[in-house]
PDB file of C-alpha atoms in Angstrom:
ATOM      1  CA  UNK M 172      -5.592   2.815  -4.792  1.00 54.00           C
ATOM      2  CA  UNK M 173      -2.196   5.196  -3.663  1.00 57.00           C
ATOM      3  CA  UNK M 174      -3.333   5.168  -0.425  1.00 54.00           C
ATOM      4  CA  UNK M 175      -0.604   2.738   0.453  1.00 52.00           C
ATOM      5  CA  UNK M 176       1.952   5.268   1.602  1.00 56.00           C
ATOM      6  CA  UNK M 177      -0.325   6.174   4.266  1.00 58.00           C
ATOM      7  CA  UNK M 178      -1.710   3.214   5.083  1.00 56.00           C
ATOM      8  CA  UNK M 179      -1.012  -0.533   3.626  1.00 54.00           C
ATOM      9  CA  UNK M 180      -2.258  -2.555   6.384  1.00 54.00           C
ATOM     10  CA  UNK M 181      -5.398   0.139   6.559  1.00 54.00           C
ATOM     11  CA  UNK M 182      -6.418  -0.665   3.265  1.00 55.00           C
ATOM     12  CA  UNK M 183      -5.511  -4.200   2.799  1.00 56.00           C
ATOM     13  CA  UNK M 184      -2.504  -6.768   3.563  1.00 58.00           C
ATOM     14  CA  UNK M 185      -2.210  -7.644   0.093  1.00 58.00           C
ATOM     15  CA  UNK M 186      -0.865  -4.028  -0.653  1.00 54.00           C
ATOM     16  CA  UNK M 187       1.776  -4.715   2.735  1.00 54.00           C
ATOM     17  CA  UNK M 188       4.509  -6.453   0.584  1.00 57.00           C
ATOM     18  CA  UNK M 189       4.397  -3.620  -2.414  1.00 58.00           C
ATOM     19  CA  UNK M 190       3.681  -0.078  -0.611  1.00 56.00           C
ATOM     20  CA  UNK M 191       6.474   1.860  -2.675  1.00 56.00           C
ATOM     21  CA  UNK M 192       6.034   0.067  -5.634  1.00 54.00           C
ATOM     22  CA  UNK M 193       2.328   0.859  -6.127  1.00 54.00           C
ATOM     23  CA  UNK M 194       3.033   4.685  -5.083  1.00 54.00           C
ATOM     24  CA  UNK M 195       5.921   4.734  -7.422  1.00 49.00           C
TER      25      UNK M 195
END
């Protein structure tokens, strides 16, 4: 799930707090 840089809130708020640290 990398998909945060495009869309955190899209995919689920959990993911809102850490969008560059999952991508990174």
């Amino acid at each position: 799930m990398k998909k945060t840089l495009v869309g955190p809130t899209s995919i689920s708020p959990v993911y809102n707090h850490v969008p560059l640290a999952e991508n990174e």
